């Protein structure tokens, strides 16, 4: 029964990259060269620019099909931003990371490859392997960890999995896109040592261990050079030192200089057709500003990518028969990853799992309307989601579950969703209908050619979001708009607004997508009674959007109830039940691409709700539905806390599995969880005069907490299961640590054995401890298992800034075999 198939980062199985012992690589290279030789300058430069939002042009003359790319880390959206073609939505990257299991990441990758193939996508725009430099980073939920080794190990598994399925990846965002404020322009000042030891390290591990077929260069600058033009980091480090031979794709609209980009090693400028490549690049070659050889090198990289994914005739794809691969059940995998990533950070008096027959009072708006994924380009549209209420309703016997809202994390209007059935009617300037599109919710998001059939940007003059609304609750419902331009808003025959939302001082071109909703009026409605709704948006052709796009939302908010009354209702229900489960959450206005967080507080009255419920019921379990850390000022007042991240489409089912004890929560924190923002060592995300100084050097995450001598709420690596473990022995050598441990609890469980190195004083400034390796073991109650964790040479090295290279630091180390950073079980001395 013992499962010691330890996964230690680099060791996740066969690689699917450059290898090619069968000579297939050589055949692909020949095909690439033959194809390249047939292309003229204009065609070559055309191939290096997006033909639209998501794809490169096909070149039938060389047997090249159009290469299609799509976001992103937790699912494959496909080339349309609609629910017409739904996608499996896996848990957020922080959740996947919390499972500390590269083999699970690899399975996630394989599923995403299957999804990509189904949708005609060749290249997945993922994974995000920037670091959790600070929990204020808006895309924190979309990256794995504050630790570069863990990030690299998970990214390796993920990329291998996607490529196992014959689909490419673009490991992103190379490099230093660790926050969102002024992301297009910020100059991140990062000294060589932290750049190498922290920010580049995951990319290096992934390039060396998984041989990714693509990389995405970031918007930001590093040390004065914008990343799409960074010759040193791209040509010398990524390609030269590490041997990357894939395609370098710009982040969307990051390419800003024809000569700078091509000389900086950028192969593909996305999106198109208006970019700095294409005709502009051909002209630069003709003007003698760019060597044609540089264009050829980029084309070669693109053709190699095409060959690998099977989009170039006469080149054998890396995966010969991807269609024949065993089909993966996406729903089941989403559920498995969710519970494997749930982190039980507190469990007093065996509050969890719930005993059979326990009655449960569930509260929190997110228990009913779960937040399954984070905001921005990582969004996909699953065909269903299982909320905590759905999951518990299915799992508990009738009569044992009650639900009350208790508190709502948002008092803002949000894209019309529950109870709305909407479609978009597109008209030309004369009012004639051009076409119609279905809408998953009130958000219209048509970028580039992603328009309903029959509609073009030239002919489109107005879009009417129209349909019906059947409220769940009686009372005054608020309606409004989000986005710039002219609107007419009608509900149940009443015109609530007929006017223009003018452009403000916003800078991010995606403001209409990420911006603030505006309330336009309220209408009293009755639960269950359907009314007609319509929002007509007339396009302002004067307003020059950065690319052809239609982005606006029809927003809504249900009746505002007295917050104290809502809490009182939940308290009453909690008092009457054996156990109270409160689901607290962030919103897409808190955690999203496009902006950073301002604080770590739970929005709205959620803290008050938890406190009031906990005061009424000693068995209060709090479920935290957030992609990254939040303050939990009540954490010592409740019986249990389960972090569920953004748990993906099956989150509620996985939650029921874990609460009832059918499954163990498997997660360990991939990031330090602070008590309060004030304690967090690194919080600066706002540049000064355009520069953001990574002044903390190599001290981020637990490295910084250790240095400050500060104690977080929950340490890196922390997480409880439903069994207990004794660590019996630790034997170390220079290359590996072997740990023997016993499951001392009453049920089968899984333990993540974490190995940290702590240098004994050596005069070199280094963190007090760092993660050197890890492995999972599974054992039945009473069973002992042994696991060997490799200690990579890099774990003992630092980047020597003076010499410009890695230096092995000899001397004494304490090797810690730990349940978490704060819970070392065994220590051994190692001299290297
Ligand atoms: C994001 C990328 C994403 C791209 C395409 C950008 O704004 O930074 O992560 O892949 O858009 O959606």
PDB file of C-alpha atoms in Angstrom, residues 189-375:
ATOM      1  CA  UNK A 189      15.461  46.872 -10.407  1.00  0.00           C
ATOM      2  CA  UNK A 190      16.654  43.403  -9.450  1.00  0.00           C
ATOM      3  CA  UNK A 191      20.244  42.709  -8.447  1.00  0.00           C
ATOM      4  CA  UNK A 192      21.950  39.744 -10.158  1.00  0.00           C
ATOM      5  CA  UNK A 193      21.768  37.487  -7.111  1.00  0.00           C
ATOM      6  CA  UNK A 194      18.017  37.648  -6.455  1.00  0.00           C
ATOM      7  CA  UNK A 195      17.424  37.619 -10.194  1.00  0.00           C
ATOM      8  CA  UNK A 196      19.298  34.330 -10.515  1.00  0.00           C
ATOM      9  CA  UNK A 197      18.462  32.696  -7.193  1.00  0.00           C
ATOM     10  CA  UNK A 198      14.800  33.660  -7.125  1.00  0.00           C
ATOM     11  CA  UNK A 199      13.104  35.064 -10.220  1.00  0.00           C
ATOM     12  CA  UNK A 200      14.976  33.284 -13.009  1.00  0.00           C
ATOM     13  CA  UNK A 201      15.315  30.031 -11.061  1.00  0.00           C
ATOM     14  CA  UNK A 202      11.886  28.529 -11.923  1.00  0.00           C
ATOM     15  CA  UNK A 203      12.346  29.369 -15.610  1.00  0.00           C
ATOM     16  CA  UNK A 204      15.801  27.793 -15.540  1.00  0.00           C
ATOM     17  CA  UNK A 205      14.539  24.610 -13.871  1.00  0.00           C
ATOM     18  CA  UNK A 206      11.665  24.285 -16.329  1.00  0.00           C
ATOM     19  CA  UNK A 207      13.820  24.950 -19.379  1.00  0.00           C
ATOM     20  CA  UNK A 208      16.389  22.384 -18.266  1.00  0.00           C
ATOM     21  CA  UNK A 209      13.982  19.710 -17.035  1.00  0.00           C
ATOM     22  CA  UNK A 210      10.916  20.048 -19.256  1.00  0.00           C
ATOM     23  CA  UNK A 211      12.323  21.651 -22.435  1.00  0.00           C
ATOM     24  CA  UNK A 212       9.331  23.918 -23.045  1.00  0.00           C
ATOM     25  CA  UNK A 213       8.503  24.675 -26.674  1.00  0.00           C
ATOM     26  CA  UNK A 214       7.682  28.303 -25.884  1.00  0.00           C
ATOM     27  CA  UNK A 215       8.180  31.158 -23.480  1.00  0.00           C
ATOM     28  CA  UNK A 216       6.315  34.446 -23.051  1.00  0.00           C
ATOM     29  CA  UNK A 217       8.286  37.617 -22.438  1.00  0.00           C
ATOM     30  CA  UNK A 218       6.749  40.058 -19.982  1.00  0.00           C
ATOM     31  CA  UNK A 219       5.505  43.642 -20.279  1.00  0.00           C
ATOM     32  CA  UNK A 220       7.844  45.055 -17.650  1.00  0.00           C
ATOM     33  CA  UNK A 221      11.454  46.119 -17.796  1.00  0.00           C
ATOM     34  CA  UNK A 222      14.230  44.526 -15.807  1.00  0.00           C
ATOM     35  CA  UNK A 223      17.154  46.771 -14.945  1.00  0.00           C
ATOM     36  CA  UNK A 224      16.354  49.347 -17.597  1.00  0.00           C
ATOM     37  CA  UNK A 225      15.442  47.126 -20.562  1.00  0.00           C
ATOM     38  CA  UNK A 226      11.954  46.061 -21.479  1.00  0.00           C
ATOM     39  CA  UNK A 227      11.705  42.268 -21.423  1.00  0.00           C
ATOM     40  CA  UNK A 228      10.724  41.771 -25.075  1.00  0.00           C
ATOM     41  CA  UNK A 229      13.985  43.524 -25.977  1.00  0.00           C
ATOM     42  CA  UNK A 230      16.198  42.001 -23.311  1.00  0.00           C
ATOM     43  CA  UNK A 231      19.106  40.647 -25.315  1.00  0.00           C
ATOM     44  CA  UNK A 232      21.080  39.604 -22.276  1.00  0.00           C
ATOM     45  CA  UNK A 233      18.339  37.698 -20.485  1.00  0.00           C
ATOM     46  CA  UNK A 234      16.774  36.199 -23.622  1.00  0.00           C
ATOM     47  CA  UNK A 235      19.683  35.545 -25.970  1.00  0.00           C
ATOM     48  CA  UNK A 236      22.503  35.045 -23.531  1.00  0.00           C
ATOM     49  CA  UNK A 237      20.856  33.520 -20.471  1.00  0.00           C
ATOM     50  CA  UNK A 238      17.684  31.766 -21.680  1.00  0.00           C
ATOM     51  CA  UNK A 239      18.982  30.532 -25.026  1.00  0.00           C
ATOM     52  CA  UNK A 240      22.740  30.641 -24.492  1.00  0.00           C
ATOM     53  CA  UNK A 241      23.256  29.381 -20.966  1.00  0.00           C
ATOM     54  CA  UNK A 242      20.182  27.224 -20.594  1.00  0.00           C
ATOM     55  CA  UNK A 243      19.778  25.997 -24.159  1.00  0.00           C
ATOM     56  CA  UNK A 244      16.162  27.071 -24.726  1.00  0.00           C
ATOM     57  CA  UNK A 245      15.285  26.273 -28.360  1.00  0.00           C
ATOM     58  CA  UNK A 246      11.572  27.150 -28.395  1.00  0.00           C
ATOM     59  CA  UNK A 247       9.655  30.205 -29.566  1.00  0.00           C
ATOM     60  CA  UNK A 248       9.661  33.468 -27.615  1.00  0.00           C
ATOM     61  CA  UNK A 249       6.175  35.029 -27.804  1.00  0.00           C
ATOM     62  CA  UNK A 250       5.502  38.536 -26.502  1.00  0.00           C
ATOM     63  CA  UNK A 251       2.890  39.132 -23.859  1.00  0.00           C
ATOM     64  CA  UNK A 252      -0.165  40.663 -25.498  1.00  0.00           C
ATOM     65  CA  UNK A 253       0.815  44.122 -26.806  1.00  0.00           C
ATOM     66  CA  UNK A 254       4.182  43.981 -25.070  1.00  0.00           C
ATOM     67  CA  UNK A 255       6.185  44.259 -28.322  1.00  0.00           C
ATOM     68  CA  UNK A 256       6.891  47.931 -28.888  1.00  0.00           C
ATOM     69  CA  UNK A 257      10.036  48.219 -31.023  1.00  0.00           C
ATOM     70  CA  UNK A 258      10.712  46.524 -34.354  1.00  0.00           C
ATOM     71  CA  UNK A 259      14.481  46.588 -34.120  1.00  0.00           C
ATOM     72  CA  UNK A 260      14.679  46.348 -30.337  1.00  0.00           C
ATOM     73  CA  UNK A 261      12.444  43.298 -30.245  1.00  0.00           C
ATOM     74  CA  UNK A 262      14.078  41.313 -33.042  1.00  0.00           C
ATOM     75  CA  UNK A 263      17.524  42.058 -31.667  1.00  0.00           C
ATOM     76  CA  UNK A 264      16.274  41.200 -28.214  1.00  0.00           C
ATOM     77  CA  UNK A 265      15.365  37.694 -29.339  1.00  0.00           C
ATOM     78  CA  UNK A 266      11.596  38.109 -29.592  1.00  0.00           C
ATOM     79  CA  UNK A 267      10.249  35.672 -32.186  1.00  0.00           C
ATOM     80  CA  UNK A 268       6.526  36.447 -32.231  1.00  0.00           C
ATOM     81  CA  UNK A 269       4.725  39.757 -31.624  1.00  0.00           C
ATOM     82  CA  UNK A 270       1.177  39.179 -30.378  1.00  0.00           C
ATOM     83  CA  UNK A 271      -1.579  39.993 -31.043  1.00  0.00           C
ATOM     84  CA  UNK A 272      -1.942  41.287 -34.604  1.00  0.00           C
ATOM     85  CA  UNK A 273      -2.328  42.275 -37.291  1.00  0.00           C
ATOM     86  CA  UNK A 274      -1.113  45.707 -36.188  1.00  0.00           C
ATOM     87  CA  UNK A 275       2.240  45.014 -34.564  1.00  0.00           C
ATOM     88  CA  UNK A 276       5.868  46.006 -34.780  1.00  0.00           C
ATOM     89  CA  UNK A 277       6.597  42.902 -36.883  1.00  0.00           C
ATOM     90  CA  UNK A 278       5.058  42.005 -40.252  1.00  0.00           C
ATOM     91  CA  UNK A 279       5.599  44.754 -42.852  1.00  0.00           C
ATOM     92  CA  UNK A 280       7.433  46.986 -40.349  1.00  0.00           C
ATOM     93  CA  UNK A 281      10.024  44.279 -39.796  1.00  0.00           C
ATOM     94  CA  UNK A 282      10.454  43.641 -43.514  1.00  0.00           C
ATOM     95  CA  UNK A 283      10.972  47.377 -44.009  1.00  0.00           C
ATOM     96  CA  UNK A 284      13.568  47.466 -41.239  1.00  0.00           C
ATOM     97  CA  UNK A 285      15.519  44.690 -42.962  1.00  0.00           C
ATOM     98  CA  UNK A 286      15.336  46.503 -46.291  1.00  0.00           C
ATOM     99  CA  UNK A 287      16.506  49.710 -44.635  1.00  0.00           C
ATOM    100  CA  UNK A 288      19.524  47.873 -43.263  1.00  0.00           C
ATOM    101  CA  UNK A 289      18.417  48.335 -39.663  1.00  0.00           C
ATOM    102  CA  UNK A 290      17.983  44.622 -39.017  1.00  0.00           C
ATOM    103  CA  UNK A 291      19.963  41.662 -40.375  1.00  0.00           C
ATOM    104  CA  UNK A 292      17.807  39.172 -42.248  1.00  0.00           C
ATOM    105  CA  UNK A 293      19.599  36.463 -40.271  1.00  0.00           C
ATOM    106  CA  UNK A 294      17.831  37.681 -37.133  1.00  0.00           C
ATOM    107  CA  UNK A 295      14.490  37.240 -38.896  1.00  0.00           C
ATOM    108  CA  UNK A 296      15.527  33.763 -40.029  1.00  0.00           C
ATOM    109  CA  UNK A 297      16.459  32.782 -36.493  1.00  0.00           C
ATOM    110  CA  UNK A 298      12.996  33.831 -35.266  1.00  0.00           C
ATOM    111  CA  UNK A 299      11.226  32.045 -38.136  1.00  0.00           C
ATOM    112  CA  UNK A 300      13.230  28.911 -37.402  1.00  0.00           C
ATOM    113  CA  UNK A 301      12.004  28.976 -33.796  1.00  0.00           C
ATOM    114  CA  UNK A 302       8.395  29.382 -34.904  1.00  0.00           C
ATOM    115  CA  UNK A 303       8.670  26.599 -37.469  1.00  0.00           C
ATOM    116  CA  UNK A 304      10.249  24.335 -34.853  1.00  0.00           C
ATOM    117  CA  UNK A 305       7.308  24.988 -32.572  1.00  0.00           C
ATOM    118  CA  UNK A 306       4.929  24.219 -35.445  1.00  0.00           C
ATOM    119  CA  UNK A 307       6.821  21.021 -36.206  1.00  0.00           C
ATOM    120  CA  UNK A 308       6.635  19.883 -32.594  1.00  0.00           C
ATOM    121  CA  UNK A 309       2.883  20.389 -32.344  1.00  0.00           C
ATOM    122  CA  UNK A 310       2.221  18.802 -35.718  1.00  0.00           C
ATOM    123  CA  UNK A 311       1.356  21.932 -37.687  1.00  0.00           C
ATOM    124  CA  UNK A 312       4.110  21.577 -40.309  1.00  0.00           C
ATOM    125  CA  UNK A 313       3.921  19.001 -43.093  1.00  0.00           C
ATOM    126  CA  UNK A 314       6.821  16.579 -43.429  1.00  0.00           C
ATOM    127  CA  UNK A 315       7.762  17.056 -39.769  1.00  0.00           C
ATOM    128  CA  UNK A 316       6.763  14.328 -37.306  1.00  0.00           C
ATOM    129  CA  UNK A 317       5.046  15.857 -34.273  1.00  0.00           C
ATOM    130  CA  UNK A 318       6.671  15.055 -30.922  1.00  0.00           C
ATOM    131  CA  UNK A 319       3.568  13.112 -29.915  1.00  0.00           C
ATOM    132  CA  UNK A 320       2.836  10.885 -32.854  1.00  0.00           C
ATOM    133  CA  UNK A 321      -0.789  10.057 -32.141  1.00  0.00           C
ATOM    134  CA  UNK A 322      -2.114  12.467 -29.544  1.00  0.00           C
ATOM    135  CA  UNK A 323      -5.692  11.619 -30.467  1.00  0.00           C
ATOM    136  CA  UNK A 324      -5.108   8.045 -29.284  1.00  0.00           C
ATOM    137  CA  UNK A 325      -4.049   9.095 -25.764  1.00  0.00           C
ATOM    138  CA  UNK A 326      -6.208   7.806 -22.962  1.00  0.00           C
ATOM    139  CA  UNK A 327      -9.085  10.200 -22.261  1.00  0.00           C
ATOM    140  CA  UNK A 328      -8.893  12.022 -18.931  1.00  0.00           C
ATOM    141  CA  UNK A 329     -12.072  12.761 -16.993  1.00  0.00           C
ATOM    142  CA  UNK A 330     -11.826  16.520 -16.450  1.00  0.00           C
ATOM    143  CA  UNK A 331     -14.530  16.753 -13.787  1.00  0.00           C
ATOM    144  CA  UNK A 332     -12.917  14.005 -11.728  1.00  0.00           C
ATOM    145  CA  UNK A 333      -9.450  15.524 -12.011  1.00  0.00           C
ATOM    146  CA  UNK A 334     -10.735  18.990 -11.100  1.00  0.00           C
ATOM    147  CA  UNK A 335     -12.298  17.489  -7.978  1.00  0.00           C
ATOM    148  CA  UNK A 336      -9.158  15.563  -7.065  1.00  0.00           C
ATOM    149  CA  UNK A 337      -6.860  18.579  -7.464  1.00  0.00           C
ATOM    150  CA  UNK A 338      -9.239  20.717  -5.418  1.00  0.00           C
ATOM    151  CA  UNK A 339      -9.192  18.469  -2.367  1.00  0.00           C
ATOM    152  CA  UNK A 340      -5.501  17.710  -2.751  1.00  0.00           C
ATOM    153  CA  UNK A 341      -4.871  21.478  -2.624  1.00  0.00           C
ATOM    154  CA  UNK A 342      -7.201  22.355   0.270  1.00  0.00           C
ATOM    155  CA  UNK A 343      -5.063  23.392   3.246  1.00  0.00           C
ATOM    156  CA  UNK A 344      -6.432  22.676   6.695  1.00  0.00           C
ATOM    157  CA  UNK A 345      -4.516  25.246   8.735  1.00  0.00           C
ATOM    158  CA  UNK A 346      -6.408  24.800  12.000  1.00  0.00           C
ATOM    159  CA  UNK A 347      -8.439  21.919  13.411  1.00  0.00           C
ATOM    160  CA  UNK A 348      -9.164  22.101  17.147  1.00  0.00           C
ATOM    161  CA  UNK A 349     -10.647  19.190  19.054  1.00  0.00           C
ATOM    162  CA  UNK A 350     -11.119  17.159  15.918  1.00  0.00           C
ATOM    163  CA  UNK A 351     -13.726  19.582  14.574  1.00  0.00           C
ATOM    164  CA  UNK A 352     -13.125  18.052  11.162  1.00  0.00           C
ATOM    165  CA  UNK A 353     -14.050  15.721   9.670  1.00  0.00           C
ATOM    166  CA  UNK A 354     -17.714  16.046  10.622  1.00  0.00           C
ATOM    167  CA  UNK A 355     -19.179  13.059  12.421  1.00  0.00           C
ATOM    168  CA  UNK A 356     -21.996  11.255  10.619  1.00  0.00           C
ATOM    169  CA  UNK A 357     -25.357  12.812  11.384  1.00  0.00           C
ATOM    170  CA  UNK A 358     -23.927  16.280  12.148  1.00  0.00           C
ATOM    171  CA  UNK A 359     -26.316  19.088  11.316  1.00  0.00           C
ATOM    172  CA  UNK A 360     -24.686  21.979   9.483  1.00  0.00           C
ATOM    173  CA  UNK A 361     -25.613  25.675   9.303  1.00  0.00           C
ATOM    174  CA  UNK A 362     -23.907  26.974   6.170  1.00  0.00           C
ATOM    175  CA  UNK A 363     -23.495  30.710   5.611  1.00  0.00           C
ATOM    176  CA  UNK A 364     -21.670  33.206   3.410  1.00  0.00           C
ATOM    177  CA  UNK A 365     -22.706  34.476  -0.023  1.00  0.00           C
ATOM    178  CA  UNK A 366     -19.820  32.547  -1.617  1.00  0.00           C
ATOM    179  CA  UNK A 367     -21.278  29.296  -0.285  1.00  0.00           C
ATOM    180  CA  UNK A 368     -24.061  29.767  -2.803  1.00  0.00           C
ATOM    181  CA  UNK A 369     -22.275  31.739  -5.536  1.00  0.00           C
ATOM    182  CA  UNK A 370     -18.806  30.233  -5.341  1.00  0.00           C
ATOM    183  CA  UNK A 371     -15.826  32.039  -6.722  1.00  0.00           C
ATOM    184  CA  UNK A 372     -14.169  29.219  -8.591  1.00  0.00           C
ATOM    185  CA  UNK A 373     -11.478  31.145 -10.463  1.00  0.00           C
ATOM    186  CA  UNK A 374      -9.542  34.421 -10.410  1.00  0.00           C
ATOM    187  CA  UNK A 375      -9.998  37.434 -12.663  1.00  0.00           C
TER     188      UNK A 375
END
